[in-house]
Short mmCIF file of C-alpha atoms in Angstrom, two decimals:
data_model
loop_
_atom_site.label_atom_id
_atom_site.label_comp_id
_atom_site.label_asym_id
_atom_site.label_seq_id
_atom_site.Cartn_x
_atom_site.Cartn_y
_atom_site.Cartn_z
CA UNK S 1 48.46 -53.34 -218.42
CA UNK S 2 51.61 -54.80 -217.03
CA UNK S 3 52.35 -56.10 -213.30
CA UNK S 4 54.54 -54.91 -211.24
CA UNK S 5 56.64 -57.48 -208.36
CA UNK S 6 56.23 -53.62 -206.56
CA UNK S 7 53.57 -53.73 -204.14
CA UNK S 8 51.53 -55.07 -206.93
CA UNK S 9 50.52 -51.93 -208.59
CA UNK S 10 49.48 -51.55 -212.57
CA UNK S 11 50.88 -49.18 -215.17
CA UNK S 12 49.44 -48.28 -218.39
CA UNK S 13 51.16 -47.55 -220.90
CA UNK S 14 50.24 -45.88 -224.23
CA UNK S 15 52.87 -43.84 -226.61
CA UNK S 16 51.89 -40.24 -227.77
CA UNK S 17 53.69 -39.67 -230.18
CA UNK S 18 56.20 -41.71 -232.85
CA UNK S 19 59.08 -41.35 -235.32
CA UNK S 20 61.15 -38.05 -233.32
CA UNK S 21 65.01 -38.11 -233.63
CA UNK S 22 66.74 -37.64 -229.76
CA UNK S 23 63.67 -36.35 -228.13
CA UNK S 24 65.86 -34.74 -224.70
CA UNK S 25 63.70 -32.11 -222.60
CA UNK S 26 59.46 -32.33 -221.93
CA UNK S 27 58.02 -29.15 -220.25
CA UNK S 28 54.38 -29.04 -219.37
CA UNK S 29 52.01 -26.13 -219.45
CA UNK S 30 49.04 -25.32 -217.22
CA UNK S 31 46.76 -26.34 -219.82
CA UNK S 32 48.32 -29.58 -220.87
CA UNK S 33 50.35 -28.74 -223.81
CA UNK S 34 53.11 -30.89 -223.73
CA UNK S 35 56.66 -29.03 -225.32
CA UNK S 36 59.70 -30.99 -225.81
CA UNK S 37 62.82 -30.80 -228.01
CA UNK S 38 65.13 -32.70 -230.02
CA UNK S 39 68.53 -32.70 -229.96
CA UNK S 40 68.55 -32.12 -233.76
CA UNK S 41 67.46 -28.07 -233.77
CA UNK S 42 63.34 -28.79 -233.10
CA UNK S 43 61.27 -27.67 -230.07
CA UNK S 44 58.09 -28.73 -231.04
CA UNK S 45 54.71 -29.25 -228.75
CA UNK S 46 51.29 -31.22 -228.95
CA UNK S 47 48.49 -29.89 -227.67
CA UNK S 48 46.14 -31.97 -225.27
CA UNK S 49 43.84 -34.34 -226.84
CA UNK S 50 46.47 -34.92 -230.30
CA UNK S 51 49.01 -37.11 -230.96
CA UNK S 52 50.04 -34.19 -234.25
CA UNK S 53 53.75 -32.30 -232.81
CA UNK S 54 53.83 -28.73 -234.46
CA UNK S 55 57.17 -27.18 -235.34
CA UNK S 56 57.38 -23.87 -232.90
CA UNK S 57 61.14 -23.17 -233.37
CA UNK S 58 64.46 -24.83 -235.31
CA UNK S 59 67.58 -23.45 -234.34
CA UNK S 60 69.86 -22.25 -236.71
CA UNK S 61 73.60 -21.50 -236.80
CA UNK S 62 75.73 -21.01 -235.10
CA UNK S 63 74.13 -23.79 -233.47
CA UNK S 64 75.40 -27.15 -234.14
CA UNK S 65 74.08 -30.70 -233.24
CA UNK S 66 77.38 -32.66 -232.54
CA UNK S 67 78.26 -35.67 -230.32
CA UNK S 68 75.80 -35.26 -227.43
CA UNK S 69 75.56 -31.29 -227.99
CA UNK S 70 72.78 -29.78 -229.62
CA UNK S 71 68.85 -29.00 -228.54
CA UNK S 72 68.98 -29.74 -224.85
CA UNK S 73 67.23 -28.77 -221.66
CA UNK S 74 64.03 -26.43 -221.57
CA UNK S 75 61.84 -24.85 -219.60
CA UNK S 76 58.95 -23.08 -219.26
CA UNK S 77 57.98 -19.73 -217.17
CA UNK S 78 56.35 -20.14 -213.60
CA UNK S 79 54.29 -17.40 -215.82
CA UNK S 80 54.21 -19.05 -219.05
CA UNK S 81 50.93 -18.63 -219.27
CA UNK S 82 51.10 -14.84 -219.22
CA UNK S 83 54.27 -14.24 -220.90
CA UNK S 84 54.80 -17.53 -223.13
CA UNK S 85 59.11 -17.49 -222.00
CA UNK S 86 60.05 -20.81 -222.39
CA UNK S 87 64.10 -21.55 -221.00
CA UNK S 88 66.31 -23.20 -223.56
CA UNK S 89 69.80 -24.74 -223.43
CA UNK S 90 71.81 -25.57 -226.52
CA UNK S 91 75.02 -25.84 -228.30
CA UNK S 92 76.81 -23.91 -230.86
CA UNK S 93 79.82 -22.90 -232.28
CA UNK S 94 82.44 -19.82 -232.29
CA UNK S 95 85.48 -19.36 -233.69
CA UNK S 96 86.29 -23.33 -234.09
CA UNK S 97 85.11 -23.77 -230.25
CA UNK S 98 81.94 -25.44 -229.07
CA UNK S 99 80.00 -23.66 -226.28
CA UNK S 100 76.29 -23.97 -224.47
CA UNK S 101 73.80 -21.61 -223.66
CA UNK S 102 70.54 -20.73 -222.16
CA UNK S 103 68.65 -18.72 -223.94
CA UNK S 104 65.12 -17.25 -223.16
CA UNK S 105 62.22 -17.72 -226.27
CA UNK S 106 59.53 -16.32 -226.38
CA UNK S 107 56.17 -18.07 -227.85
CA UNK S 108 53.92 -15.96 -229.99
CA UNK S 109 50.64 -16.74 -232.69
CA UNK S 110 52.09 -20.95 -232.53
CA UNK S 111 56.40 -20.02 -233.25
CA UNK S 112 58.68 -18.66 -231.13
CA UNK S 113 61.60 -17.04 -231.36
CA UNK S 114 64.74 -15.94 -229.14
CA UNK S 115 63.69 -12.65 -226.68
CA UNK S 116 67.80 -12.98 -224.60
CA UNK S 117 70.66 -14.88 -223.97
CA UNK S 118 70.63 -15.33 -220.05
CA UNK S 119 74.39 -17.11 -220.12
CA UNK S 120 76.69 -17.57 -222.43
CA UNK S 121 79.79 -19.05 -223.58
CA UNK S 122 79.62 -22.07 -220.90
CA UNK S 123 82.05 -24.96 -221.62
CA UNK S 124 80.79 -27.65 -224.24
CA UNK S 125 81.86 -30.28 -226.48
CA UNK S 126 81.22 -33.72 -227.80
CA UNK S 127 80.73 -35.47 -225.15
CA UNK S 128 79.75 -34.09 -221.54
CA UNK S 129 77.74 -31.23 -221.91
CA UNK S 130 75.16 -31.46 -218.91
CA UNK S 131 72.31 -29.81 -220.55
CA UNK S 132 68.70 -29.91 -217.96
CA UNK S 133 67.43 -26.37 -217.03
CA UNK S 134 65.19 -26.26 -214.76
CA UNK S 135 63.08 -24.05 -212.70
CA UNK S 136 63.56 -24.18 -208.16
CA UNK S 137 60.59 -23.10 -206.20
CA UNK S 138 62.87 -20.02 -205.16
CA UNK S 139 61.79 -18.74 -209.28
CA UNK S 140 65.27 -19.36 -209.61
CA UNK S 141 67.07 -21.28 -213.25
CA UNK S 142 69.50 -24.23 -212.73
CA UNK S 143 71.53 -25.40 -214.93
CA UNK S 144 73.57 -29.00 -215.65
CA UNK S 145 76.99 -28.25 -216.73
CA UNK S 146 79.49 -31.45 -217.83
CA UNK S 147 83.32 -31.18 -217.59
CA UNK S 148 83.08 -31.34 -221.38
CA UNK S 149 85.68 -33.86 -221.57
CA UNK S 150 88.37 -31.12 -220.09
CA UNK S 151 87.92 -33.11 -216.16
CA UNK S 152 89.58 -30.56 -214.07
CA UNK S 153 87.35 -27.67 -214.81
CA UNK S 154 85.15 -29.62 -212.53
CA UNK S 155 87.24 -27.87 -209.84
CA UNK S 156 88.16 -24.66 -211.15
CA UNK S 157 84.93 -22.51 -209.37
CA UNK S 158 86.09 -19.80 -212.03
CA UNK S 159 85.06 -22.07 -215.00
CA UNK S 160 81.36 -22.91 -216.13
CA UNK S 161 82.05 -26.58 -216.79
CA UNK S 162 81.11 -29.29 -214.33
CA UNK S 163 78.75 -27.52 -212.38
CA UNK S 164 75.35 -26.46 -211.37
CA UNK S 165 74.70 -22.75 -212.41
CA UNK S 166 71.92 -21.17 -210.80
CA UNK S 167 70.88 -17.60 -212.19
CA UNK S 168 68.00 -15.32 -212.37
CA UNK S 169 65.34 -16.05 -214.88
CA UNK S 170 66.47 -12.69 -216.55
CA UNK S 171 69.74 -14.07 -216.16
CA UNK S 172 71.01 -11.70 -213.62
CA UNK S 173 73.24 -13.65 -210.59
CA UNK S 174 71.54 -13.96 -207.62
CA UNK S 175 72.59 -12.40 -204.36
CA UNK S 176 72.02 -15.12 -202.56
CA UNK S 177 74.05 -17.00 -204.11
CA UNK S 178 77.58 -19.32 -202.48
CA UNK S 179 80.30 -17.78 -204.35
CA UNK S 180 80.29 -14.10 -205.12
CA UNK S 181 79.20 -12.29 -208.20
CA UNK S 182 79.07 -15.86 -209.29
CA UNK S 183 76.85 -18.51 -211.29
CA UNK S 184 77.69 -21.29 -210.27
CA UNK S 185 75.84 -23.13 -207.60
CA UNK S 186 77.97 -25.98 -206.87
CA UNK S 187 80.74 -27.77 -208.20
CA UNK S 188 82.58 -30.77 -209.03
CA UNK S 189 80.41 -32.66 -211.94
CA UNK S 190 81.51 -35.04 -214.80
CA UNK S 191 78.11 -35.27 -217.10
CA UNK S 192 74.72 -34.26 -214.91
CA UNK S 193 71.77 -34.03 -216.66
CA UNK S 194 68.61 -34.02 -214.50
CA UNK S 195 67.48 -31.98 -211.72
CA UNK S 196 64.13 -32.38 -209.66
CA UNK S 197 62.81 -31.40 -206.18
CA UNK S 198 61.00 -33.06 -203.40
CA UNK S 199 58.19 -31.45 -201.43
CA UNK S 200 60.38 -30.22 -198.77
CA UNK S 201 62.48 -27.93 -201.30
CA UNK S 202 65.91 -30.55 -201.66
CA UNK S 203 67.03 -30.45 -204.57
CA UNK S 204 68.48 -34.18 -206.14
CA UNK S 205 70.89 -34.11 -209.18
CA UNK S 206 71.43 -37.14 -211.54
CA UNK S 207 75.27 -38.04 -212.76
CA UNK S 208 76.97 -39.90 -215.07
CA UNK S 209 79.91 -41.72 -213.62
CA UNK S 210 83.10 -42.57 -216.28
CA UNK S 211 82.55 -46.14 -215.69
CA UNK S 212 79.85 -47.24 -213.91
CA UNK S 213 79.47 -45.16 -210.58
CA UNK S 214 76.85 -42.98 -211.63
CA UNK S 215 75.11 -40.84 -208.91
CA UNK S 216 72.35 -39.33 -207.27
CA UNK S 217 73.37 -36.45 -205.49
CA UNK S 218 71.26 -34.39 -203.26
CA UNK S 219 72.40 -30.72 -204.24
CA UNK S 220 73.68 -27.90 -201.72
CA UNK S 221 75.07 -24.60 -202.31
CA UNK S 222 78.70 -24.41 -202.00
CA UNK S 223 79.17 -28.15 -202.26
CA UNK S 224 81.48 -29.81 -204.03
CA UNK S 225 81.27 -33.71 -205.67
CA UNK S 226 84.29 -34.41 -205.90
CA UNK S 227 84.80 -35.09 -209.92
CA UNK S 228 87.37 -35.89 -210.92
CA UNK S 229 88.96 -36.48 -207.93
CA UNK S 230 86.92 -39.14 -206.40
CA UNK S 231 83.71 -41.31 -207.58
CA UNK S 232 81.11 -42.98 -206.42
CA UNK S 233 81.45 -43.50 -202.22
CA UNK S 234 85.37 -42.42 -202.44
CA UNK S 235 86.62 -39.50 -200.25
CA UNK S 236 89.17 -37.13 -200.67
CA UNK S 237 92.64 -36.83 -198.53
CA UNK S 238 92.84 -33.14 -199.46
CA UNK S 239 89.55 -31.36 -199.49
CA UNK S 240 85.77 -31.82 -198.52
CA UNK S 241 83.61 -33.80 -200.76
CA UNK S 242 79.57 -34.65 -201.08
CA UNK S 243 79.24 -38.19 -200.64
CA UNK S 244 75.66 -39.54 -203.50
CA UNK S 245 72.80 -40.40 -202.18
CA UNK S 246 72.95 -42.89 -204.03
CA UNK S 247 75.43 -44.77 -206.23
CA UNK S 248 75.13 -47.33 -208.79
CA UNK S 249 78.38 -49.14 -208.20
CA UNK S 250 79.65 -51.32 -210.53
CA UNK S 251 76.52 -51.19 -212.28
CA UNK S 252 76.20 -48.85 -215.61
CA UNK S 253 72.59 -46.90 -215.29
CA UNK S 254 73.14 -43.75 -217.37
CA UNK S 255 71.12 -41.22 -215.48
CA UNK S 256 69.56 -38.72 -217.04
CA UNK S 257 66.13 -36.82 -216.43
CA UNK S 258 64.85 -37.05 -212.88
CA UNK S 259 61.21 -36.14 -211.29
CA UNK S 260 59.68 -36.53 -207.65
CA UNK S 261 56.19 -37.48 -207.67
CA UNK S 262 54.33 -35.36 -205.44
CA UNK S 263 51.03 -36.80 -205.63
CA UNK S 264 49.14 -40.32 -206.25
CA UNK S 265 50.49 -43.80 -205.84
CA UNK S 266 54.32 -43.23 -206.14
CA UNK S 267 53.89 -40.37 -204.29
CA UNK S 268 56.87 -39.35 -201.89
CA UNK S 269 58.89 -41.20 -204.83
CA UNK S 270 62.32 -40.62 -206.85
CA UNK S 271 62.12 -41.19 -210.26
CA UNK S 272 64.98 -41.50 -212.56
CA UNK S 273 65.48 -42.42 -216.48
CA UNK S 274 68.22 -44.55 -217.40
CA UNK S 275 70.11 -44.87 -220.95
CA UNK S 276 72.12 -47.26 -220.76
CA UNK S 277 69.92 -49.00 -217.93
CA UNK S 278 67.17 -49.06 -220.33
CA UNK S 279 64.77 -48.81 -217.41
CA UNK S 280 62.66 -46.05 -215.29
CA UNK S 281 64.28 -46.84 -211.55
CA UNK S 282 61.88 -45.50 -208.81
CA UNK S 283 63.42 -44.77 -205.19
CA UNK S 284 61.55 -45.04 -202.41
CA UNK S 285 63.18 -42.13 -199.93
CA UNK S 286 63.04 -41.82 -196.28
CA UNK S 287 60.40 -39.22 -194.75
CA UNK S 288 63.31 -36.05 -195.43
CA UNK S 289 63.94 -37.27 -198.80
CA UNK S 290 67.70 -37.86 -197.74
CA UNK S 291 67.75 -42.10 -197.47
CA UNK S 292 66.98 -44.20 -199.95
CA UNK S 293 64.84 -47.39 -198.65
CA UNK S 294 64.28 -49.33 -201.40
CA UNK S 295 65.00 -49.10 -205.30
CA UNK S 296 62.54 -50.80 -207.77
CA UNK S 297 62.84 -50.89 -211.76
CA UNK S 298 60.38 -50.24 -214.17
CA UNK S 299 59.77 -51.13 -217.88
CA UNK S 300 63.20 -52.81 -218.02
CA UNK S 301 64.43 -53.20 -221.33
CA UNK S 302 60.96 -52.37 -222.66
CA UNK S 303 61.46 -49.17 -224.50
CA UNK S 304 64.97 -49.07 -224.63
CA UNK S 305 66.97 -46.26 -223.50
CA UNK S 306 65.13 -43.74 -221.71
CA UNK S 307 66.36 -40.37 -221.28
CA UNK S 308 63.68 -37.67 -219.87
CA UNK S 309 60.55 -38.17 -217.05
CA UNK S 310 58.30 -35.23 -215.82
CA UNK S 311 55.38 -35.57 -213.93
CA UNK S 312 52.38 -34.14 -215.74
CA UNK S 313 49.66 -31.68 -213.57
CA UNK S 314 47.52 -35.08 -213.12
CA UNK S 315 50.21 -36.53 -211.27
CA UNK S 316 50.67 -39.51 -214.02
CA UNK S 317 54.24 -39.51 -216.54
CA UNK S 318 55.98 -38.64 -219.39
CA UNK S 319 58.85 -39.94 -220.91
CA UNK S 320 61.37 -39.71 -223.74
CA UNK S 321 63.14 -43.21 -226.23
CA UNK S 322 66.16 -41.86 -226.60
CA UNK S 323 67.80 -45.09 -229.04
CA UNK S 324 68.24 -42.94 -232.53
CA UNK S 325 70.82 -41.00 -230.70
CA UNK S 326 73.76 -43.05 -231.57
CA UNK S 327 74.24 -45.69 -228.41
CA UNK S 328 70.98 -46.88 -228.53
CA UNK S 329 69.23 -50.21 -231.19
CA UNK S 330 67.60 -48.32 -233.73
CA UNK S 331 63.22 -49.30 -232.78
CA UNK S 332 60.67 -49.37 -235.01
CA UNK S 333 58.95 -45.95 -235.31
CA UNK S 334 61.98 -44.39 -234.02
CA UNK S 335 62.06 -42.19 -231.05
CA UNK S 336 58.96 -41.77 -228.51
CA UNK S 337 56.71 -39.68 -226.06
CA UNK S 338 55.46 -42.05 -223.88
CA UNK S 339 52.56 -41.85 -220.78
CA UNK S 340 51.83 -43.49 -218.46
CA UNK S 341 49.43 -44.14 -215.68
CA UNK S 342 50.19 -46.00 -212.76
CA UNK S 343 47.05 -47.67 -210.73
CA UNK S 344 46.89 -50.18 -207.19
#
C-alpha cells in the first residue's frame, strides 16, 4: 500500500505485465480483456486473469516507427463484443513524406486484420503526431493530431494537423461538424495526446506546450485553442482563442492520456498521465466540470514516465509507462502496464 497525503486514501498498485516497448494506448473490453498498442507496431491483448500478452497484429510497410510516430491510439467499437471492430491510429511513409491515418481492424480467431482505412494523409513527422483516438458518448470517433513540426498548420482550417478531428465510425463526416464537409472539430493545437468526457458529455483534451505551459482544455466545437499564436493563458489580439481549463505555468507536465473517473473514490475527478512530470495528476473539479478546485500528485517518480491512464470496468485504473521511448531512464523490466486501485 502507498499512503497518499490527499484525503488519507490508500492505493494498491500491481504490475500486470513487464518487458514492453513503449506501450502507447490501452482499451478494455466488456469482458475485461486489455488491448494495447506498442509504438513499434504491435497490438496485443491480455485476457482477464493472465499476465501473458498475446500478439494479435503487427503493422508492416509503409508503417514506420520513427521518433514519436508508430502505432498510437486505440479504441474499441461500442459493439465490439458483436462486431470485433477496433480503431487504431498509426504513422506511415509515402513518397518520402510522413503521414498518420486511422484504420479499422477486425479481430477474428485471435488475430486482427485491416478492414478499412477511415481517414488518411494526416500530416505527420518525427515529433508532434498527436495520436489519441476515443469514441465519444455521441458514438463519433475523435482523433487528436499534432502540428507535425509546422506550427502554422494548426491555424489552417484546411489542414488536418494541429486539430481534434471528428468522424463517423465508417469514416464519413458527421453533418453536425462545425466546419462544413470537414472532419475538423477544433483547431489550434501543438501536440494533443489525451481525450476524456465527463458524465455530462463535456470533452477534455491534454496538450503539450513548447517549454512548460502544458494545457488541459475543455473542447468546444469550432473553437480555436491558439497555438502557435498564444500559449497558456495568453490572449490573441487578432482572433478569438479559448483559454485552457488549467495550464502548468513554468513547470513541464507533458500530459498524455487522460481519464475521467465516473465512479469510485475518485468519482468526478480528472486524471492525467504525465511524461516529463513522472506522475499521475488528479484534478478535483467543480460540479459542472468547468473549474479545477485542487490538484493532487500521485506516484511521483515511482514508475517514471506515464503515457496512458484508463478507467477499468470496476472503477479501478490501468496505466502504461514509457521509459523506453528514448526520453526516459532505462528501468528494470522495461515498460509496464500497472493496475491501480484506490480505497478509503
